[in-house]
Structures are given as C-alpha cells and as structure tokens.
Short mmCIF file of C-alpha atoms and ligand atoms in Angstrom, two decimals:
data_model
loop_
_atom_site.label_atom_id
_atom_site.label_comp_id
_atom_site.label_asym_id
_atom_site.label_seq_id
_atom_site.Cartn_x
_atom_site.Cartn_y
_atom_site.Cartn_z
CA UNK A 1404 112.90 84.44 54.36
CA UNK A 1405 115.02 87.01 56.21
CA UNK A 1406 113.21 88.31 59.31
CA UNK A 1407 113.85 91.26 61.62
CA UNK A 1408 112.33 90.96 65.10
CA UNK A 1409 112.24 93.78 67.62
CA UNK A 1410 113.11 91.40 70.46
CA UNK A 1411 113.37 87.67 71.18
CA UNK A 1412 109.71 86.82 71.67
CA UNK A 1413 108.86 84.36 74.49
CA UNK A 1414 108.41 80.63 74.05
CA UNK A 1415 109.90 77.76 72.08
CA UNK A 1416 108.17 78.60 68.76
CA UNK A 1417 110.50 81.55 68.19
CA UNK A 1418 113.43 79.15 67.66
CA UNK A 1419 111.65 77.79 64.56
CA UNK A 1420 112.50 81.00 62.70
CA UNK A 1421 115.74 80.28 60.89
CA UNK A 1422 116.99 83.59 59.56
CA UNK A 1423 116.05 86.11 62.20
CA UNK A 1424 117.94 89.13 63.47
CA UNK A 1425 116.98 91.08 66.60
CA UNK A 1426 116.97 94.84 65.92
CA UNK A 1427 115.28 97.99 67.13
CA UNK A 1428 113.48 99.20 64.02
CA UNK A 1429 113.79 102.86 65.06
CA UNK A 1430 117.57 102.48 64.91
CA UNK A 1431 117.64 101.33 61.26
CA UNK A 1432 119.30 104.09 59.25
CA UNK A 1433 119.77 102.43 55.85
CA UNK A 1434 117.55 100.39 53.51
CA UNK A 1435 117.39 96.64 54.23
CA UNK A 1436 116.66 95.25 50.74
CA UNK A 1437 116.76 91.55 51.66
CA UNK A 1438 114.34 91.69 54.61
CA UNK A 1439 110.98 90.08 53.81
CA UNK A 1440 109.37 89.94 57.26
CA UNK A 1441 109.33 91.86 60.52
CA UNK A 1442 107.99 90.92 63.93
CA UNK A 1443 106.81 93.83 66.08
CA UNK A 1444 104.87 94.35 69.29
CA UNK A 1445 102.55 97.09 68.03
CA UNK A 1446 105.47 99.25 66.89
CA UNK A 1447 105.76 101.44 63.77
CA UNK A 1448 107.28 99.78 60.71
CA UNK A 1449 109.68 101.93 58.61
CA UNK A 1450 108.33 100.80 55.23
CA UNK A 1451 110.64 103.18 53.36
CA UNK A 1452 113.66 101.18 54.59
CA UNK A 1453 112.16 97.77 53.79
CA UNK A 1454 111.64 97.63 50.00
CA UNK A 1455 111.20 93.83 49.85
CA UNK A 1456 108.93 93.50 52.88
CA UNK A 1457 106.13 90.93 52.42
CA UNK A 1458 104.73 90.48 55.91
CA UNK A 1459 104.49 92.23 59.29
CA UNK A 1460 103.67 89.78 62.08
CA UNK A 1461 102.34 91.71 65.06
CA UNK A 1462 102.81 90.15 68.49
CA UNK A 1463 99.49 91.24 70.01
CA UNK A 1464 95.90 91.67 69.00
CA UNK A 1465 96.03 95.48 68.85
CA UNK A 1466 97.91 96.93 65.85
CA UNK A 1467 97.15 100.63 66.15
CA UNK A 1468 100.82 101.75 65.95
CA UNK A 1469 101.91 99.46 63.10
CA UNK A 1470 100.70 101.61 60.20
CA UNK A 1471 98.41 98.95 58.75
CA UNK A 1472 96.87 101.12 56.03
CA UNK A 1473 100.31 102.00 54.57
CA UNK A 1474 101.36 98.32 54.72
CA UNK A 1475 98.23 97.09 52.98
CA UNK A 1476 98.49 99.87 50.37
CA UNK A 1477 101.95 98.55 49.52
CA UNK A 1478 100.74 94.93 49.40
CA UNK A 1479 102.43 93.98 52.69
CA UNK A 1480 100.41 91.43 54.68
CA UNK A 1481 99.86 92.26 58.38
CA UNK A 1482 98.95 89.57 60.91
CA UNK A 1483 98.04 89.76 64.61
CA UNK A 1484 97.35 87.32 67.46
CA UNK A 1485 93.62 87.32 68.26
CA UNK A 1486 92.02 84.76 70.57
CA UNK A 1487 95.02 83.43 72.46
CA UNK A 1488 95.14 86.29 74.97
CA UNK A 1489 91.43 86.67 75.74
CA UNK A 1490 91.45 84.63 78.96
CA UNK A 1491 94.60 86.28 80.35
CA UNK A 1492 93.26 89.78 79.63
CA UNK A 1493 89.81 88.99 81.06
CA UNK A 1494 91.48 87.56 84.19
CA UNK A 1495 93.52 90.74 84.65
CA UNK A 1496 90.37 92.81 84.18
CA UNK A 1497 88.84 91.03 87.14
CA UNK A 1498 92.03 91.37 89.14
CA UNK A 1499 91.84 95.15 88.61
CA UNK A 1500 88.11 95.31 89.39
CA UNK A 1501 88.60 93.42 92.65
CA UNK A 1502 91.79 95.25 93.59
CA UNK A 1503 90.31 98.70 92.95
CA UNK A 1504 86.87 98.01 94.47
CA UNK A 1505 88.21 96.18 97.57
CA UNK A 1506 91.21 98.48 98.17
CA UNK A 1507 93.63 95.53 97.99
CA UNK A 1508 96.70 97.58 97.04
CA UNK A 1509 95.99 100.33 99.59
CA UNK A 1510 95.58 97.62 102.25
CA UNK A 1511 98.82 95.95 101.22
CA UNK A 1512 100.67 99.28 101.47
CA UNK A 1513 99.21 99.97 104.92
CA UNK A 1514 100.30 96.58 106.26
CA UNK A 1515 103.82 96.83 104.77
CA UNK A 1516 104.24 100.34 106.18
CA UNK A 1517 103.55 98.95 109.66
CA UNK A 1518 100.48 101.20 109.90
CA UNK A 1519 97.84 98.57 110.64
CA UNK A 1520 97.16 99.74 114.15
CA UNK A 1521 93.45 99.05 114.65
CA UNK A 1522 90.99 96.17 115.02
CA UNK A 1523 89.75 94.52 111.83
CA UNK A 1524 86.24 95.66 112.66
CA UNK A 1525 87.22 99.36 112.52
CA UNK A 1526 88.18 101.36 109.44
CA UNK A 1527 86.77 102.36 106.07
CA UNK A 1528 84.45 100.03 104.17
CA UNK A 1529 84.53 99.18 100.45
CA UNK A 1530 81.56 98.63 98.13
CA UNK A 1531 80.42 95.06 97.40
CA UNK A 1532 81.49 93.68 94.03
CA UNK A 1533 79.06 90.76 94.00
CA UNK A 1534 75.68 91.83 92.70
CA UNK A 1535 76.84 95.17 91.27
CA UNK A 1536 76.38 96.35 87.68
CA UNK A 1537 79.24 95.90 85.23
CA UNK A 1538 79.31 97.91 81.99
CA UNK A 1539 81.40 96.33 79.24
CA UNK A 1540 82.34 98.75 76.46
CA UNK A 1541 82.97 96.46 73.48
CA UNK A 1542 81.58 92.94 73.65
CA UNK A 1543 84.16 91.34 71.36
CA UNK A 1544 86.34 88.36 72.24
CA UNK A 1545 87.86 89.84 75.41
CA UNK A 1546 84.70 91.68 76.46
CA UNK A 1547 82.74 88.41 76.13
CA UNK A 1548 85.34 86.56 78.24
CA UNK A 1549 84.87 89.27 80.90
CA UNK A 1550 81.08 88.85 80.69
CA UNK A 1551 81.37 85.08 81.22
CA UNK A 1552 83.53 85.62 84.33
CA UNK A 1553 80.98 88.18 85.59
CA UNK A 1554 78.42 85.40 86.03
CA UNK A 1555 80.53 83.95 88.85
CA UNK A 1556 80.28 87.27 90.70
CA UNK A 1557 76.52 87.47 90.06
CA UNK A 1558 77.03 90.79 88.27
CA UNK A 1559 74.36 92.41 86.15
CA UNK A 1560 76.08 92.96 82.81
CA UNK A 1561 75.40 95.83 80.41
CA UNK A 1562 77.34 96.10 77.18
CA UNK A 1563 77.90 98.20 74.08
CA UNK A 1564 78.72 96.58 70.76
CA UNK A 1565 79.18 98.05 67.29
CA UNK A 1566 77.20 95.35 65.50
CA UNK A 1567 74.00 94.09 67.08
CA UNK A 1568 73.92 90.39 68.05
CA UNK A 1569 71.53 88.38 70.15
CA UNK A 1570 73.41 87.30 73.28
CA UNK A 1571 72.68 86.00 76.73
CA UNK A 1572 75.83 87.66 78.06
CA UNK A 1573 74.11 90.89 79.12
CA UNK A 1574 71.77 93.72 78.20
CA UNK A 1575 72.63 96.07 75.33
CA UNK A 1576 72.90 99.78 76.10
CA UNK A 1577 74.01 102.88 74.22
CA UNK A 1578 77.35 104.06 75.60
CA UNK A 1579 76.05 107.08 77.55
CA UNK A 1580 73.28 105.00 79.17
CA UNK A 1581 75.77 102.30 80.14
CA UNK A 1582 78.08 104.86 81.77
CA UNK A 1583 75.20 106.29 83.78
CA UNK A 1584 73.93 102.91 85.02
CA UNK A 1585 77.10 100.91 85.77
CA UNK A 1586 79.01 100.65 89.04
CA UNK A 1587 82.08 99.35 87.20
CA UNK A 1588 82.92 100.14 83.56
CA UNK A 1589 85.55 98.13 81.67
CA UNK A 1590 86.89 99.05 78.22
CA UNK A 1591 87.45 96.41 75.52
CA UNK A 1592 87.38 98.28 72.21
CA UNK A 1593 90.39 98.48 69.89
CA UNK A 1594 92.05 101.86 69.34
CA UNK A 1595 90.80 103.33 66.07
CA UNK A 1596 90.01 106.83 64.81
CA UNK A 1597 86.48 106.33 66.20
CA UNK A 1598 87.54 105.18 69.68
CA UNK A 1599 90.44 107.62 70.25
CA UNK A 1600 89.18 109.81 73.12
CA UNK A 1601 85.84 107.91 73.25
CA UNK A 1602 85.64 108.29 77.03
CA UNK A 1603 86.06 112.06 77.18
CA UNK A 1604 85.46 114.48 80.04
CA UNK A 1605 81.71 114.64 79.32
CA UNK A 1606 81.39 110.87 79.39
CA UNK A 1607 83.54 110.51 82.52
CA UNK A 1608 81.15 112.95 84.19
CA UNK A 1609 78.27 110.55 83.42
CA UNK A 1610 79.80 107.93 85.73
CA UNK A 1611 78.17 107.89 89.14
CA UNK A 1612 80.14 108.97 92.23
CA UNK A 1613 82.35 106.10 93.39
CA UNK A 1614 82.16 104.23 90.07
CA UNK A 1615 85.23 102.31 88.94
CA UNK A 1616 86.76 102.55 85.45
CA UNK A 1617 88.97 99.67 84.31
CA UNK A 1618 91.12 99.93 81.19
CA UNK A 1619 93.07 96.97 79.80
CA UNK A 1620 92.61 98.11 76.19
CA UNK A 1621 94.48 101.28 75.17
CA UNK A 1622 95.21 104.46 77.11
CA UNK A 1623 94.16 106.68 74.20
CA UNK A 1624 90.53 105.53 74.50
CA UNK A 1625 90.17 107.70 77.61
CA UNK A 1626 90.91 111.43 77.90
CA UNK A 1627 93.76 110.82 80.32
CA UNK A 1628 93.92 114.40 81.67
CA UNK A 1629 90.19 114.36 82.41
CA UNK A 1630 90.50 110.95 84.08
CA UNK A 1631 93.43 112.13 86.22
CA UNK A 1632 91.33 115.14 87.34
CA UNK A 1633 88.42 112.85 88.31
CA UNK A 1634 90.75 110.51 90.21
CA UNK A 1635 92.61 113.31 91.98
CA UNK A 1636 89.23 114.69 93.11
CA UNK A 1637 88.45 111.26 94.58
CA UNK A 1638 85.08 111.04 92.78
CA UNK A 1639 85.96 107.94 90.77
CA UNK A 1640 88.26 104.97 91.20
CA UNK A 1641 90.13 103.06 88.54
CA UNK A 1642 92.18 100.04 87.61
CA UNK A 1643 94.53 101.01 84.77
CA UNK A 1644 96.80 98.67 82.83
CA UNK A 1645 97.31 100.97 79.82
CA UNK A 1646 98.31 104.60 79.38
CA UNK A 1647 98.48 107.17 76.59
CA UNK A 1648 102.30 107.50 76.61
CA UNK A 1649 103.64 104.16 77.90
CA UNK A 1650 105.80 103.57 79.83
CA UNK A 1651 105.10 107.04 81.21
CA UNK A 1652 102.25 107.22 83.71
CA UNK A 1653 100.83 110.55 84.96
CA UNK A 1654 102.70 111.19 88.20
CA UNK A 1655 99.55 112.62 89.84
CA UNK A 1656 98.29 109.02 90.08
CA UNK A 1657 101.20 107.66 92.11
CA UNK A 1658 99.99 108.80 95.52
CA UNK A 1659 96.30 108.00 95.00
CA UNK A 1660 94.66 105.15 96.93
CA UNK A 1661 91.66 105.02 94.59
CA UNK A 1662 93.73 103.84 91.63
CA UNK A 1663 95.45 100.52 90.93
CA UNK A 1664 98.20 100.71 88.29
CA UNK A 1665 99.76 97.85 86.32
CA UNK A 1666 102.35 97.99 83.47
CA UNK A 1667 100.34 96.75 80.43
CA UNK A 1668 100.25 93.12 81.53
CA UNK A 1669 96.84 92.10 80.15
CA UNK A 1670 98.36 89.32 78.08
CA UNK A 1671 101.30 88.85 80.46
CA UNK A 1672 100.97 85.17 81.32
CA UNK A 1673 103.43 82.55 80.09
CA UNK A 1674 100.59 80.65 78.38
CA UNK A 1675 99.21 83.66 76.54
CA UNK A 1676 102.53 85.17 75.49
CA UNK A 1677 103.94 81.83 74.28
CA UNK A 1678 100.74 81.19 72.32
CA UNK A 1679 101.07 84.67 70.79
CA UNK A 1680 104.61 83.80 69.63
CA UNK A 1681 103.29 80.47 68.25
CA UNK A 1682 100.73 82.36 66.17
CA UNK A 1683 103.32 84.93 65.01
CA UNK A 1684 105.59 82.11 63.85
CA UNK A 1685 102.76 80.13 62.19
CA UNK A 1686 101.73 83.24 60.28
CA UNK A 1687 105.32 83.81 59.09
CA UNK A 1688 105.79 80.18 58.11
CA UNK A 1689 102.52 80.22 56.16
CA UNK A 1690 103.57 83.32 54.19
CA UNK A 1691 107.07 81.89 53.61
CA UNK A 1692 105.44 78.75 52.11
CA UNK A 1693 103.19 80.80 49.85
CA UNK A 1694 100.08 79.94 51.90
CA UNK A 1695 97.48 82.38 53.27
CA UNK A 1696 98.33 83.70 56.77
CA UNK A 1697 96.26 82.27 59.63
CA UNK A 1698 95.19 85.56 61.19
CA UNK A 1699 95.53 88.45 58.73
CA UNK A 1700 94.50 91.93 59.79
CA UNK A 1701 91.62 93.28 57.73
CA UNK A 1702 90.77 96.66 59.19
C1 DGY B 2661 97.54 93.44 72.61
O1 DGY B 2661 97.56 92.27 72.28
O2 DGY B 2661 97.25 94.35 71.85
C2 DGY B 2661 97.84 93.76 74.02
O3 DGY B 2661 97.88 95.10 74.28
C3 DGY B 2661 99.07 93.04 74.49
O4 DGY B 2661 98.90 92.82 75.88
#
C-alpha cells in the first residue's frame, strides 16, 4: 500500500511502514493515482488528487481539519488516536492550571530579569488551588483524566457532558451554571459545528472576576477576540495551549502576566506521541490486510 505522510512521525513504529513518502499535501499539484493511504496531523486531505485513497490515518484524537464527511462520503476510512494521549493532555492541563493560578511563569521572568529585589514575605499573593472549584467542560476521556487528577488537589469538580451518565467524578451542571460557579474552567470538548465559538463573549462574562480559563482542546471553541479583551483588562487569567490560527498567537497576549502560553503540546510527551504513531501504523496495517481499523472515526 503506497502511503503519503506529512512528516516522519515519532517513534519506532513508523519504520514498519514500507512504502511511505514524506510530502506536504498542500504542495501536491497533480493527481497521485497509486496512493492508497495518507497520514496527517489534523490537516486537510486533497481528495480530488487522491483517486485511489482508501484510508486517512490521523495522528491525533481531534480530526476537525481533515474533512471527515467528504472522506466518508467517498468511502475513505478515517482513523484517529484516542486514548493514548489522555494522561499527557490531562497532565498539561494541570501544569497550566498551576502555572496560571500560582504565577509560575511571571515569577520565573522576574527572577531571570534580576528583578527579585524584596523579601519572600512581601509581594502579591495568588489564590489557593487546593480546595477551589474546577469546571470541566466535556467529561470525555481527557476530561475524566483531569477529574481524577483533581482529587489529589481536593478540588470540587463540576462538569458538563453531552450524554448523561452516573459518575462519581463530579457534579453535573449546565454550561452557564458551571461558568458562574467555577474558579477554574478547563475545556475538553472536540471542535464541531456545535462547539465552534461555544465560549463566546456572553459566556466569558459569566466567569467570576479572577477566574482562570484553561484550553488544551481547540482555539476555535473560545471567541478568541473576546478572551483577549478579558485578559487585557486583567479580569480573567488563562492557560492556553491552543489558538484559533496556530502557530499565530494574538500579540496582545505576549506582555500579559495573567496568561500562560504553550505551543499546542497537550500530547507532547515521548510516550504519548510514540503511542499515537503506533496506533496510526496499526490502523494502516489493519486496512492494508483487509481487516477493520482499530480506531475508526464515526462522527
Ligand atoms: C489531538 O490529538 O487532537 C491533539 O490536539 C494533539 O495534541
């Protein structure tokens, strides 16, 4: 099976693919009739140039840019990598919560700039993380992993979830109620037509003064202009790993001490990324052998 991959994906599993060429799909300018599979990291697939395509293996759990509906309409299987990145993403969520709430990055900058010129007992105070209320928007795999970690910090957990389930992980709330009650809100919904712009200006205004918004999901879920305005005003704080137009980040955020910024590294551990490649390869090998893929996307 001839495969195009948009980069060499990390880990030893990638070497198990025999006939693979590394290409930037946006640079293809002629039909590739012999290509049966592509590997992408949530990138658009030019179906019109791939007449024999059988499978798109997405490196990542989110597939909002792949064009899944068009693929499925043409009978092309799409797979993703659920499960193997939950722990890494939940860990980063807590790193952002702690960094934003405890002013870790601002403190680091102050020390490096040689501006730490006072006694430890003087200076501004942060809010306590332990014992505060955490609102989890989307109690799926990653949201649940965040909720389990929250127990260690003795957090009261509120959550939203599309389908009702009985769970000990927290108390269910409607979204607006959750935003009003929580000290920290963390987003764990996939990007879909329903969640695009879910946290709009009205909903951001529901957050209490000093609340912290953490996003390791997709930038498009938040109205980025409205969030920037709230952060520039100093009313909210945030830990942001994802942005609407990556790798571009609104420049208004660069000088703000109430925001911690990371470059979409939720799944960025060796363990998670190599396991994602393993799952990509296992999906491709299954399709090549005429077997059902392990983790097909069924929107
Ligand atoms: C995903 O899997 O969709 C993530 O965004 C990658 O970190």
